[in-house]
Amino acid sequence: MNSDKNDKILKFPEGFLWGAATSHFQVEGHPKEIGGSLSDWSQWTKVEGKIFDKSHADDACQFYHRFEEDLSLIKDLNLSAFRISLNWPALVKEDGSLDEGEVDYYKRVLTGLKENGIKTFVTLFHFCLPEKLSMGGGWQNEETAVSFGKFSGIVAKRLEGLVDYWLTINEPLAYVYQGFISGHWPPGGDRDYVAAFTALRNFLVGHSLSYDAIKEHSNKPVSYTLHWRPFFPKNRFSPLDHMVRHYRDQIFNHLFPRAVESGILKFPWPMGGDVIKRIEGEIKGLKGKCDYLAINYYTRELSRFKPAWPLDLFGENSPENELAVSDMGWEIYPEGLYDLLVRQTLPYQTTASGAKRPVVITENGFANMYPPELSEGDWSLKDEQRVNYLIRHLEQLYHAIRGGVDVRGYLYWSLLDNFEWAEGLSARFGLVRVSYPTQERLLRASARVYQEIARNNAIQL
Ligand code: FCB
């Protein structure tokens, strides 16, 4: 590492994992070879008005066909970990058996990674449901949780030995918020809290069944990811803003992990109503099922009381931003990562028996927005904002580790520009730029910086 005397070099612990994260729907594309049923997300992208830039994920980054080329990129970048998710809708056929072509594809991807000494993280549910299940009520229906448990068992058996870290469900709260409250994602509910909390309960059931099913075939650690957002009162002198902040923090950040720890889903204040009472309560077998803490972190939110919005828990989020933002409008707040690690997630870093649970940052990243049809020019490769975002977050991570938090790895979201759900192909999170018209991959400055970080196991300030 070239450094002049004034530079500070912050070394990470020996064996720290440097990686990147992806999910199948966002990168793979849907070539003809993919058998199995369609997903709710592929249907959703075909509905007019659902995707901001009118794009779809039929091609995405063509990772399905290009993973060998992308594996070379992963190696060139010196990464030691990579996160994928499995295409449940394509893996399970109508009759419930596995699609062997798909199994073979995932075996090739995971074997390729492992042969190169790269640790594999595999997520089993990253937002996409088989259409048959979504038509039957999706996560509203406990049957979906049961099917998810079965799916987890059969894939864990077939991929045994190729997976180092399992993740059952990705960001359950983000999913229920977007799917049932904002309606930006399928199934498109409108502030339907009963549906959201029912889905949440079924996610907990699904996580528990999935955990057990994986453990029958694998002794590797199992967890779920949670999208953590520190919430702040918009006006720190307003008790009502503090109240709204508290609600949101309790629901968005703590409801799920607290339920996993205790085995009981319980709202942090009396919610009333028989329906809610049926949702609350013990979930058999759930207690303590989490082997490591998987944290996704991007931004913070400001909360403001708004009496006219009873259906939004009497508040709104991020009315006006106060810090610099990414093109997604997300405030850049690296200190939030430190605070999460040393304070907010502390109760979940220890098991009931007092053992320490290691932590992995399973997503963290920055987006620019520009239209998918653009492939010309190198302006997007200069990438100063992403480099800055990366370094500032890693600096906070370093301090948290120095402060005693057992963080084992960091997975940047994402390796490649990809299909960013309702934002479509326009929101670019990649270390590597994808020119969609040609599928050409070009390293951004952040990729080169990250390459050095991974090589040296250190950041340079
Ligand atoms: C997370 C999702 C991931 C990606 C990033 C930007 O909430 O898990 O799929 O969309 O945000």
Short mmCIF file of C-alpha atoms and ligand atoms in Angstrom, two decimals:
data_model
loop_
_atom_site.label_atom_id
_atom_site.label_comp_id
_atom_site.label_asym_id
_atom_site.label_seq_id
_atom_site.Cartn_x
_atom_site.Cartn_y
_atom_site.Cartn_z
CA MET A 1 0.00 0.00 0.00
CA ASN A 2 1.55 3.37 -0.98
CA SER A 3 1.08 5.73 1.82
CA ASP A 4 2.56 8.97 2.78
CA LYS A 5 3.34 9.53 6.40
CA ASN A 6 0.16 11.48 7.08
CA ASP A 7 -2.11 8.73 5.83
CA LYS A 8 -3.82 6.58 8.37
CA ILE A 9 -4.02 2.86 7.74
CA LEU A 10 -6.73 1.00 9.59
CA LYS A 11 -6.12 -2.75 9.65
CA PHE A 12 -9.01 -5.19 9.95
CA PRO A 13 -8.84 -8.47 11.91
CA GLU A 14 -7.06 -11.41 10.34
CA GLY A 15 -9.42 -13.45 8.15
CA PHE A 16 -11.99 -10.65 7.84
CA LEU A 17 -14.29 -11.38 4.88
CA TRP A 18 -14.49 -8.81 2.09
CA GLY A 19 -17.35 -9.52 -0.23
CA ALA A 20 -20.28 -8.37 -2.30
CA ALA A 21 -23.97 -9.24 -2.22
CA THR A 22 -26.53 -9.94 -4.95
CA SER A 23 -29.94 -11.55 -5.30
CA HIS A 24 -31.13 -13.83 -8.09
CA PHE A 25 -34.00 -11.71 -9.43
CA GLN A 26 -31.84 -8.61 -9.55
CA VAL A 27 -28.95 -10.08 -11.51
CA GLU A 28 -29.71 -13.40 -13.19
CA GLY A 29 -32.26 -12.55 -15.88
CA HIS A 30 -34.84 -15.07 -17.06
CA PRO A 31 -33.49 -16.99 -20.04
CA LYS A 32 -35.58 -19.74 -21.62
CA GLU A 33 -33.64 -22.49 -19.82
CA ILE A 34 -35.14 -21.44 -16.51
CA GLY A 35 -38.03 -23.80 -16.04
CA GLY A 36 -40.41 -23.76 -13.11
CA SER A 37 -43.20 -21.34 -12.41
CA LEU A 38 -43.01 -17.60 -12.77
CA SER A 39 -42.62 -15.43 -9.73
CA ASP A 40 -44.89 -12.72 -8.36
CA TRP A 41 -42.11 -10.23 -9.17
CA SER A 42 -41.87 -11.18 -12.84
CA GLN A 43 -45.64 -10.64 -13.10
CA TRP A 44 -45.40 -7.35 -11.22
CA THR A 45 -42.79 -5.90 -13.59
CA LYS A 46 -45.23 -6.44 -16.45
CA VAL A 47 -47.94 -4.30 -14.84
CA GLU A 48 -47.92 -0.77 -16.15
CA GLY A 49 -46.80 1.91 -13.72
CA LYS A 50 -45.16 -0.41 -11.19
CA ILE A 51 -41.56 0.11 -12.26
CA PHE A 52 -40.35 3.68 -12.23
CA ASP A 53 -38.33 3.54 -15.46
CA LYS A 54 -40.60 0.95 -17.16
CA SER A 55 -37.76 -1.58 -17.21
CA HIS A 56 -38.04 -5.26 -16.30
CA ALA A 57 -35.68 -7.96 -15.05
CA ASP A 58 -35.89 -10.34 -18.02
CA ASP A 59 -32.23 -9.72 -18.79
CA ALA A 60 -30.92 -7.82 -15.74
CA CYS A 61 -27.15 -8.52 -15.77
CA GLN A 62 -27.51 -11.92 -17.46
CA PHE A 63 -25.63 -13.37 -14.51
CA TYR A 64 -27.26 -16.72 -15.30
CA HIS A 65 -25.13 -16.94 -18.44
CA ARG A 66 -22.24 -14.71 -17.46
CA PHE A 67 -21.43 -15.92 -13.97
CA GLU A 68 -18.08 -17.33 -15.07
CA GLU A 69 -17.03 -13.93 -16.36
CA ASP A 70 -18.36 -12.39 -13.16
CA LEU A 71 -16.50 -14.95 -11.08
CA SER A 72 -13.29 -13.70 -12.71
CA LEU A 73 -14.28 -10.20 -11.63
CA ILE A 74 -14.89 -11.39 -8.09
CA LYS A 75 -11.44 -12.98 -8.06
CA ASP A 76 -9.77 -9.94 -9.62
CA LEU A 77 -11.29 -7.79 -6.92
CA ASN A 78 -9.68 -10.06 -4.28
CA LEU A 79 -13.06 -10.78 -2.70
CA SER A 80 -13.22 -13.54 -0.14
CA ALA A 81 -17.02 -13.78 0.18
CA PHE A 82 -20.01 -13.60 -2.16
CA ARG A 83 -23.73 -13.59 -1.45
CA ILE A 84 -26.34 -14.97 -3.84
CA SER A 85 -29.98 -15.94 -3.44
CA LEU A 86 -31.83 -18.94 -4.83
CA ASN A 87 -34.61 -18.64 -7.38
CA TRP A 88 -37.29 -20.53 -5.45
CA PRO A 89 -39.92 -20.08 -8.20
CA ALA A 90 -37.61 -21.66 -10.78
CA LEU A 91 -36.12 -24.33 -8.52
CA VAL A 92 -39.40 -25.95 -7.53
CA LYS A 93 -41.53 -27.39 -10.31
CA GLU A 94 -45.34 -27.59 -10.37
CA ASP A 95 -45.28 -31.13 -8.99
CA GLY A 96 -43.05 -30.08 -6.09
CA SER A 97 -39.89 -31.74 -7.39
CA LEU A 98 -36.69 -29.81 -8.06
CA ASP A 99 -35.72 -28.56 -11.49
CA GLU A 100 -32.40 -30.34 -12.06
CA GLY A 101 -31.14 -27.71 -14.52
CA GLU A 102 -31.49 -25.07 -11.83
CA VAL A 103 -29.86 -27.23 -9.17
CA ASP A 104 -26.99 -27.80 -11.54
CA TYR A 105 -26.67 -24.06 -12.21
CA TYR A 106 -26.44 -23.19 -8.52
CA LYS A 107 -23.99 -26.03 -7.96
CA ARG A 108 -21.77 -24.62 -10.69
CA VAL A 109 -21.94 -21.09 -9.26
CA LEU A 110 -21.20 -22.22 -5.70
CA THR A 111 -18.52 -24.69 -6.72
CA GLY A 112 -16.82 -21.98 -8.80
CA LEU A 113 -16.76 -19.70 -5.78
CA LYS A 114 -15.56 -22.37 -3.38
CA GLU A 115 -12.81 -23.59 -5.70
CA ASN A 116 -11.44 -20.10 -5.55
CA GLY A 117 -11.53 -19.96 -1.77
CA ILE A 118 -14.52 -17.60 -1.68
CA LYS A 119 -16.95 -18.07 1.20
CA THR A 120 -20.55 -18.44 0.05
CA PHE A 121 -23.61 -16.78 1.57
CA VAL A 122 -26.93 -18.13 0.29
CA THR A 123 -30.31 -16.47 0.88
CA LEU A 124 -33.40 -18.63 0.45
CA PHE A 125 -36.08 -15.94 0.19
CA HIS A 126 -35.07 -12.64 -1.34
CA PHE A 127 -38.50 -11.13 -2.07
CA CYS A 128 -39.70 -13.48 -4.88
CA LEU A 129 -42.50 -15.97 -4.40
CA PRO A 130 -43.52 -18.79 -6.72
CA GLU A 131 -46.64 -17.57 -8.47
CA LYS A 132 -48.70 -20.50 -7.24
CA LEU A 133 -48.02 -19.51 -3.62
CA SER A 134 -48.61 -15.82 -4.23
CA MET A 135 -51.97 -16.67 -5.84
CA GLY A 136 -52.81 -18.67 -2.71
CA GLY A 137 -52.32 -15.64 -0.48
CA GLY A 138 -48.52 -15.49 -0.30
CA TRP A 139 -47.18 -14.72 3.16
CA GLN A 140 -50.73 -14.11 4.37
CA ASN A 141 -51.14 -17.82 4.36
CA GLU A 142 -49.24 -20.03 6.81
CA GLU A 143 -49.02 -22.63 4.03
CA THR A 144 -46.38 -20.43 2.39
CA ALA A 145 -44.24 -20.73 5.52
CA VAL A 146 -44.69 -24.50 5.45
CA SER A 147 -43.72 -24.66 1.75
CA PHE A 148 -40.73 -22.46 2.51
CA GLY A 149 -39.60 -24.89 5.19
CA LYS A 150 -39.87 -27.79 2.74
CA PHE A 151 -38.03 -25.87 0.03
CA SER A 152 -35.26 -25.02 2.50
CA GLY A 153 -34.80 -28.68 3.39
CA ILE A 154 -34.58 -29.98 -0.15
CA VAL A 155 -32.13 -27.33 -1.33
CA ALA A 156 -30.01 -27.63 1.82
CA LYS A 157 -29.71 -31.34 1.09
CA ARG A 158 -28.70 -30.82 -2.53
CA LEU A 159 -26.30 -27.93 -1.90
CA GLU A 160 -24.77 -29.43 1.22
CA GLY A 161 -21.08 -28.62 1.48
CA LEU A 162 -21.29 -25.68 -0.94
CA VAL A 163 -22.77 -23.10 1.42
CA ASP A 164 -20.81 -21.46 4.24
CA TYR A 165 -23.45 -19.11 5.62
CA TRP A 166 -27.21 -19.55 5.25
CA LEU A 167 -29.78 -16.76 5.30
CA THR A 168 -33.44 -17.75 5.42
CA ILE A 169 -35.38 -14.53 4.77
CA ASN A 170 -34.10 -11.20 3.51
CA GLU A 171 -35.38 -8.06 5.22
CA PRO A 172 -38.83 -9.19 6.39
CA LEU A 173 -39.80 -5.70 7.57
CA ALA A 174 -38.79 -3.99 4.34
CA TYR A 175 -40.86 -6.61 2.49
CA VAL A 176 -43.99 -6.20 4.59
CA TYR A 177 -43.68 -2.42 4.49
CA GLN A 178 -43.35 -2.26 0.71
CA GLY A 179 -45.80 -5.07 0.06
CA PHE A 180 -48.65 -4.14 2.41
CA ILE A 181 -48.19 -0.55 3.59
CA SER A 182 -46.66 1.52 0.77
CA GLY A 183 -47.78 -0.94 -1.90
CA HIS A 184 -44.71 -0.34 -4.04
CA TRP A 185 -43.98 -4.08 -4.26
CA PRO A 186 -46.23 -7.08 -4.76
CA PRO A 187 -48.82 -7.87 -3.58
CA GLY A 188 -49.41 -4.09 -3.49
CA GLY A 189 -51.44 -3.57 -0.29
CA ASP A 190 -52.43 -0.11 0.89
CA ARG A 191 -51.61 0.58 4.55
CA ASP A 192 -52.99 -2.79 5.46
CA TYR A 193 -51.43 -3.33 8.88
CA VAL A 194 -53.31 -6.53 9.59
CA ALA A 195 -51.94 -8.04 6.38
CA ALA A 196 -48.45 -6.74 7.17
CA PHE A 197 -48.41 -8.21 10.68
CA THR A 198 -49.95 -11.48 9.53
CA ALA A 199 -47.18 -11.79 6.95
CA LEU A 200 -44.65 -10.96 9.63
CA ARG A 201 -45.92 -13.76 11.84
CA ASN A 202 -45.72 -16.17 8.93
CA PHE A 203 -42.18 -15.01 8.19
CA LEU A 204 -41.26 -15.93 11.75
CA VAL A 205 -42.87 -19.34 11.32
CA GLY A 206 -41.11 -19.71 7.96
CA HIS A 207 -37.76 -18.73 9.44
CA SER A 208 -38.12 -21.27 12.21
CA LEU A 209 -39.11 -24.11 9.85
CA SER A 210 -36.37 -23.16 7.42
CA TYR A 211 -33.73 -23.06 10.19
CA ASP A 212 -34.65 -26.57 11.33
CA ALA A 213 -34.78 -27.93 7.79
CA ILE A 214 -31.33 -26.53 6.94
CA LYS A 215 -29.87 -27.92 10.14
CA GLU A 216 -30.91 -31.43 9.14
CA HIS A 217 -28.37 -31.28 6.32
CA SER A 218 -25.81 -28.65 7.21
CA ASN A 219 -23.87 -27.61 10.28
CA LYS A 220 -23.15 -24.14 8.89
CA PRO A 221 -24.51 -21.00 10.59
CA VAL A 222 -28.05 -19.89 9.77
CA SER A 223 -29.55 -16.42 10.14
CA TYR A 224 -31.93 -13.94 8.46
CA THR A 225 -31.07 -10.40 7.35
CA LEU A 226 -32.62 -7.31 8.78
CA HIS A 227 -32.60 -3.86 7.20
CA TRP A 228 -31.67 -1.63 10.13
CA ARG A 229 -32.49 2.08 10.04
CA PRO A 230 -31.72 4.38 12.93
CA PHE A 231 -34.72 6.69 13.41
CA PHE A 232 -34.38 10.22 14.77
CA PRO A 233 -37.03 12.78 15.71
CA LYS A 234 -37.24 15.46 13.04
CA ASN A 235 -37.52 18.04 15.79
CA ARG A 236 -35.63 16.94 18.86
CA PHE A 237 -37.65 19.28 21.08
CA SER A 238 -40.96 17.74 20.02
CA PRO A 239 -42.25 14.95 22.30
CA LEU A 240 -44.63 13.90 19.54
CA ASP A 241 -41.79 13.46 17.05
CA HIS A 242 -40.02 11.39 19.70
CA MET A 243 -43.12 9.25 20.09
CA VAL A 244 -43.37 8.59 16.35
CA ARG A 245 -39.67 7.84 16.23
CA HIS A 246 -40.10 5.33 19.02
CA TYR A 247 -43.01 3.51 17.28
CA ARG A 248 -41.13 3.21 14.06
CA ASP A 249 -37.91 2.08 15.64
CA GLN A 250 -39.69 -0.56 17.70
CA ILE A 251 -41.57 -1.96 14.74
CA PHE A 252 -39.06 -1.66 11.94
CA ASN A 253 -35.90 -2.57 13.85
CA HIS A 254 -36.84 -4.57 16.93
CA LEU A 255 -40.09 -6.48 16.41
CA PHE A 256 -38.57 -9.30 14.38
CA PRO A 257 -35.27 -9.93 16.21
CA ARG A 258 -37.01 -9.65 19.58
CA ALA A 259 -39.51 -12.29 18.48
CA VAL A 260 -36.69 -14.57 17.32
CA GLU A 261 -34.91 -14.15 20.66
CA SER A 262 -37.93 -14.75 22.83
CA GLY A 263 -39.97 -17.03 20.58
CA ILE A 264 -42.91 -14.69 21.10
CA LEU A 265 -44.29 -12.07 18.73
CA LYS A 266 -45.44 -9.19 20.88
CA PHE A 267 -46.14 -5.62 19.89
CA PRO A 268 -44.33 -3.11 22.05
CA TRP A 269 -47.60 -1.46 23.08
CA PRO A 270 -51.23 -2.68 23.26
CA MET A 271 -52.56 -2.76 19.71
CA GLY A 272 -56.11 -3.86 20.56
CA GLY A 273 -58.48 -5.90 18.46
CA ASP A 274 -59.02 -9.64 18.22
CA VAL A 275 -57.19 -9.89 14.95
CA ILE A 276 -53.99 -8.47 16.40
CA LYS A 277 -54.35 -10.74 19.41
CA ARG A 278 -54.43 -13.73 17.08
CA ILE A 279 -51.26 -12.52 15.39
CA GLU A 280 -49.41 -12.00 18.65
CA GLY A 281 -48.17 -14.84 20.78
CA GLU A 282 -45.76 -17.71 20.94
CA ILE A 283 -44.30 -19.27 17.81
CA LYS A 284 -43.39 -22.82 18.64
CA GLY A 285 -39.75 -23.72 18.17
CA LEU A 286 -38.64 -20.23 17.13
CA LYS A 287 -36.82 -19.15 20.27
CA GLY A 288 -33.15 -18.32 19.75
CA LYS A 289 -32.90 -19.59 16.16
CA CYS A 290 -30.16 -17.33 14.90
CA ASP A 291 -26.47 -18.29 14.71
CA TYR A 292 -25.05 -14.93 13.61
CA LEU A 293 -26.38 -11.42 13.18
CA ALA A 294 -26.80 -10.33 9.54
CA ILE A 295 -27.12 -6.56 9.22
CA ASN A 296 -28.11 -4.60 6.12
CA TYR A 297 -27.44 -0.91 6.54
CA TYR A 298 -27.89 2.01 4.15
CA THR A 299 -29.32 5.11 5.78
CA ARG A 300 -31.12 6.74 8.71
CA GLU A 301 -34.62 8.22 8.85
CA LEU A 302 -36.15 11.29 10.47
CA SER A 303 -39.63 10.93 11.92
CA ARG A 304 -42.23 13.67 12.27
CA PHE A 305 -45.64 13.58 13.92
CA LYS A 306 -48.46 14.19 11.49
CA PRO A 307 -51.95 13.96 13.03
CA ALA A 308 -53.58 13.83 9.60
CA TRP A 309 -51.92 10.44 8.98
CA PRO A 310 -53.46 8.02 11.49
CA LEU A 311 -52.90 5.15 9.10
CA ASP A 312 -49.22 5.88 9.03
CA LEU A 313 -48.82 5.54 12.78
CA PHE A 314 -49.43 9.32 12.99
CA GLY A 315 -46.20 10.19 11.36
CA GLU A 316 -44.11 10.52 8.28
CA ASN A 317 -40.52 9.67 7.61
CA SER A 318 -37.73 11.85 6.32
CA PRO A 319 -39.86 14.91 5.59
CA GLU A 320 -36.83 16.93 4.54
CA ASN A 321 -33.37 15.49 4.43
CA GLU A 322 -30.67 17.19 6.44
CA LEU A 323 -27.58 15.34 5.27
CA ALA A 324 -26.16 14.69 1.82
CA VAL A 325 -28.20 12.05 -0.01
CA SER A 326 -27.63 9.38 -2.64
CA ASP A 327 -29.67 9.61 -5.85
CA MET A 328 -32.23 7.36 -4.12
CA GLY A 329 -32.80 10.24 -1.69
CA TRP A 330 -31.23 8.23 1.15
CA GLU A 331 -29.25 10.29 3.64
CA ILE A 332 -25.62 9.30 4.01
CA TYR A 333 -25.04 8.62 7.68
CA PRO A 334 -22.02 6.37 8.30
CA GLU A 335 -22.14 7.01 12.06
CA GLY A 336 -25.39 5.04 12.07
CA LEU A 337 -23.46 1.87 11.31
CA TYR A 338 -21.24 2.40 14.35
CA ASP A 339 -24.22 3.12 16.56
CA LEU A 340 -26.04 0.01 15.34
CA LEU A 341 -23.06 -2.16 16.08
CA VAL A 342 -22.06 -0.83 19.47
CA ARG A 343 -25.53 -0.06 20.83
CA GLN A 344 -28.76 -0.83 18.99
CA THR A 345 -28.09 -4.42 18.02
CA LEU A 346 -26.22 -5.32 21.22
CA PRO A 347 -29.13 -7.24 22.77
CA TYR A 348 -29.06 -9.57 19.76
CA GLN A 349 -25.31 -10.10 19.80
CA THR A 350 -25.60 -12.44 22.76
CA THR A 351 -27.64 -15.63 22.92
CA ALA A 352 -29.91 -16.52 25.85
CA SER A 353 -27.16 -18.75 27.21
CA GLY A 354 -24.70 -15.87 27.12
CA ALA A 355 -22.68 -16.96 24.06
CA LYS A 356 -21.52 -14.22 21.69
CA ARG A 357 -23.11 -14.12 18.26
CA PRO A 358 -20.81 -12.91 15.48
CA VAL A 359 -21.98 -10.17 13.12
CA VAL A 360 -21.73 -9.87 9.34
CA ILE A 361 -22.67 -6.76 7.38
CA THR A 362 -24.63 -8.49 4.63
CA GLU A 363 -25.47 -5.29 2.65
CA ASN A 364 -24.29 -1.69 2.53
CA GLY A 365 -24.09 0.46 -0.56
CA PHE A 366 -24.68 3.64 -2.51
CA ALA A 367 -26.76 4.35 -5.64
CA ASN A 368 -26.58 6.76 -8.54
CA MET A 369 -29.57 7.03 -10.84
CA TYR A 370 -29.29 7.13 -14.61
CA PRO A 371 -31.33 5.50 -17.34
CA PRO A 372 -30.65 1.90 -18.42
CA GLU A 373 -30.22 2.79 -22.08
CA LEU A 374 -27.06 4.81 -21.34
CA SER A 375 -23.88 2.98 -22.14
CA GLU A 376 -21.65 5.78 -23.41
CA GLY A 377 -19.03 7.77 -21.59
CA ASP A 378 -16.87 7.16 -18.58
CA TRP A 379 -18.42 9.78 -16.31
CA SER A 380 -20.05 7.19 -14.13
CA LEU A 381 -16.73 5.41 -13.57
CA LYS A 382 -15.13 8.28 -11.66
CA ASP A 383 -17.44 7.49 -8.83
CA GLU A 384 -16.25 9.83 -6.08
CA GLN A 385 -19.45 9.62 -4.05
CA ARG A 386 -19.42 5.82 -3.86
CA VAL A 387 -15.74 5.77 -2.89
CA ASN A 388 -16.48 8.27 -0.16
CA TYR A 389 -19.53 6.31 1.04
CA LEU A 390 -17.53 3.10 1.16
CA ILE A 391 -14.55 4.48 3.03
CA ARG A 392 -16.63 6.42 5.53
CA HIS A 393 -18.73 3.37 6.37
CA LEU A 394 -15.70 1.12 6.66
CA GLU A 395 -14.08 3.61 9.00
CA GLN A 396 -17.10 3.35 11.30
CA LEU A 397 -17.05 -0.41 11.01
CA TYR A 398 -13.38 -0.43 11.98
CA HIS A 399 -14.08 1.62 15.11
CA ALA A 400 -16.93 -0.70 16.11
CA ILE A 401 -14.62 -3.71 15.76
CA ARG A 402 -11.96 -1.92 17.81
CA GLY A 403 -14.67 -1.26 20.36
CA GLY A 404 -15.14 -5.00 20.76
CA VAL A 405 -17.91 -5.94 18.33
CA ASP A 406 -17.20 -9.30 16.69
CA VAL A 407 -17.79 -8.39 13.03
CA ARG A 408 -16.55 -11.13 10.71
CA GLY A 409 -17.24 -9.68 7.28
CA TYR A 410 -18.59 -6.90 5.07
CA LEU A 411 -20.55 -7.51 1.86
CA TYR A 412 -20.94 -4.47 -0.34
CA TRP A 413 -24.30 -4.13 -2.14
CA SER A 414 -23.72 -4.77 -4.95
CA LEU A 415 -21.08 -6.25 -7.21
CA LEU A 416 -22.92 -5.12 -10.35
CA ASP A 417 -25.49 -2.53 -11.26
CA ASN A 418 -28.73 -4.49 -11.24
CA PHE A 419 -32.53 -4.44 -11.17
CA GLU A 420 -33.45 -2.36 -8.14
CA TRP A 421 -37.10 -3.42 -7.63
CA ALA A 422 -39.55 -0.50 -8.07
CA GLU A 423 -36.70 1.76 -9.24
CA GLY A 424 -35.92 -0.67 -12.05
CA LEU A 425 -32.56 -0.62 -13.80
CA SER A 426 -31.96 3.10 -13.22
CA ALA A 427 -30.69 2.87 -9.65
CA ARG A 428 -27.05 1.83 -9.94
CA PHE A 429 -25.52 0.26 -6.84
CA GLY A 430 -22.62 -1.53 -8.55
CA LEU A 431 -18.93 -1.43 -7.86
CA VAL A 432 -18.95 -2.57 -11.46
CA ARG A 433 -20.96 -0.64 -14.02
CA VAL A 434 -23.19 -2.65 -16.31
CA SER A 435 -23.92 -1.08 -19.68
CA TYR A 436 -27.27 -2.74 -20.26
CA PRO A 437 -27.39 -2.39 -24.06
CA THR A 438 -24.14 -4.38 -24.39
CA GLN A 439 -23.86 -6.06 -20.98
CA GLU A 440 -20.30 -4.79 -20.81
CA ARG A 441 -18.84 -4.69 -17.30
CA LEU A 442 -16.54 -1.78 -16.39
CA LEU A 443 -14.85 -1.30 -13.04
CA ARG A 444 -15.79 1.91 -11.28
CA ALA A 445 -13.23 3.71 -9.13
CA SER A 446 -14.92 2.18 -6.08
CA ALA A 447 -14.19 -1.32 -7.40
CA ARG A 448 -10.49 -0.48 -7.63
CA VAL A 449 -10.48 1.04 -4.16
CA TYR A 450 -12.30 -2.00 -2.78
CA GLN A 451 -9.86 -4.29 -4.57
CA GLU A 452 -7.00 -2.64 -2.65
CA ILE A 453 -8.90 -2.76 0.62
CA ALA A 454 -9.50 -6.48 0.22
CA ARG A 455 -5.88 -7.07 -0.80
CA ASN A 456 -4.49 -5.19 2.21
CA ASN A 457 -7.23 -6.10 4.66
CA ALA A 458 -7.13 -2.42 5.56
CA ILE A 459 -8.50 0.97 4.62
CA GLN A 460 -6.36 3.98 4.04
CA LEU A 461 -7.64 7.39 5.10
C1 FCB B 1 -32.10 -3.95 0.13
C2 FCB B 1 -32.42 -5.22 -0.62
C3 FCB B 1 -31.60 -5.43 -1.86
C4 FCB B 1 -31.37 -4.15 -2.61
C5 FCB B 1 -30.85 -3.07 -1.67
C6 FCB B 1 -30.54 -1.76 -2.33
O1 FCB B 1 -33.19 -3.53 0.86
O2 FCB B 1 -32.22 -6.35 0.20
O3 FCB B 1 -32.25 -6.39 -2.66
O4 FCB B 1 -32.50 -3.77 -3.26
O5 FCB B 1 -31.76 -2.85 -0.64
#
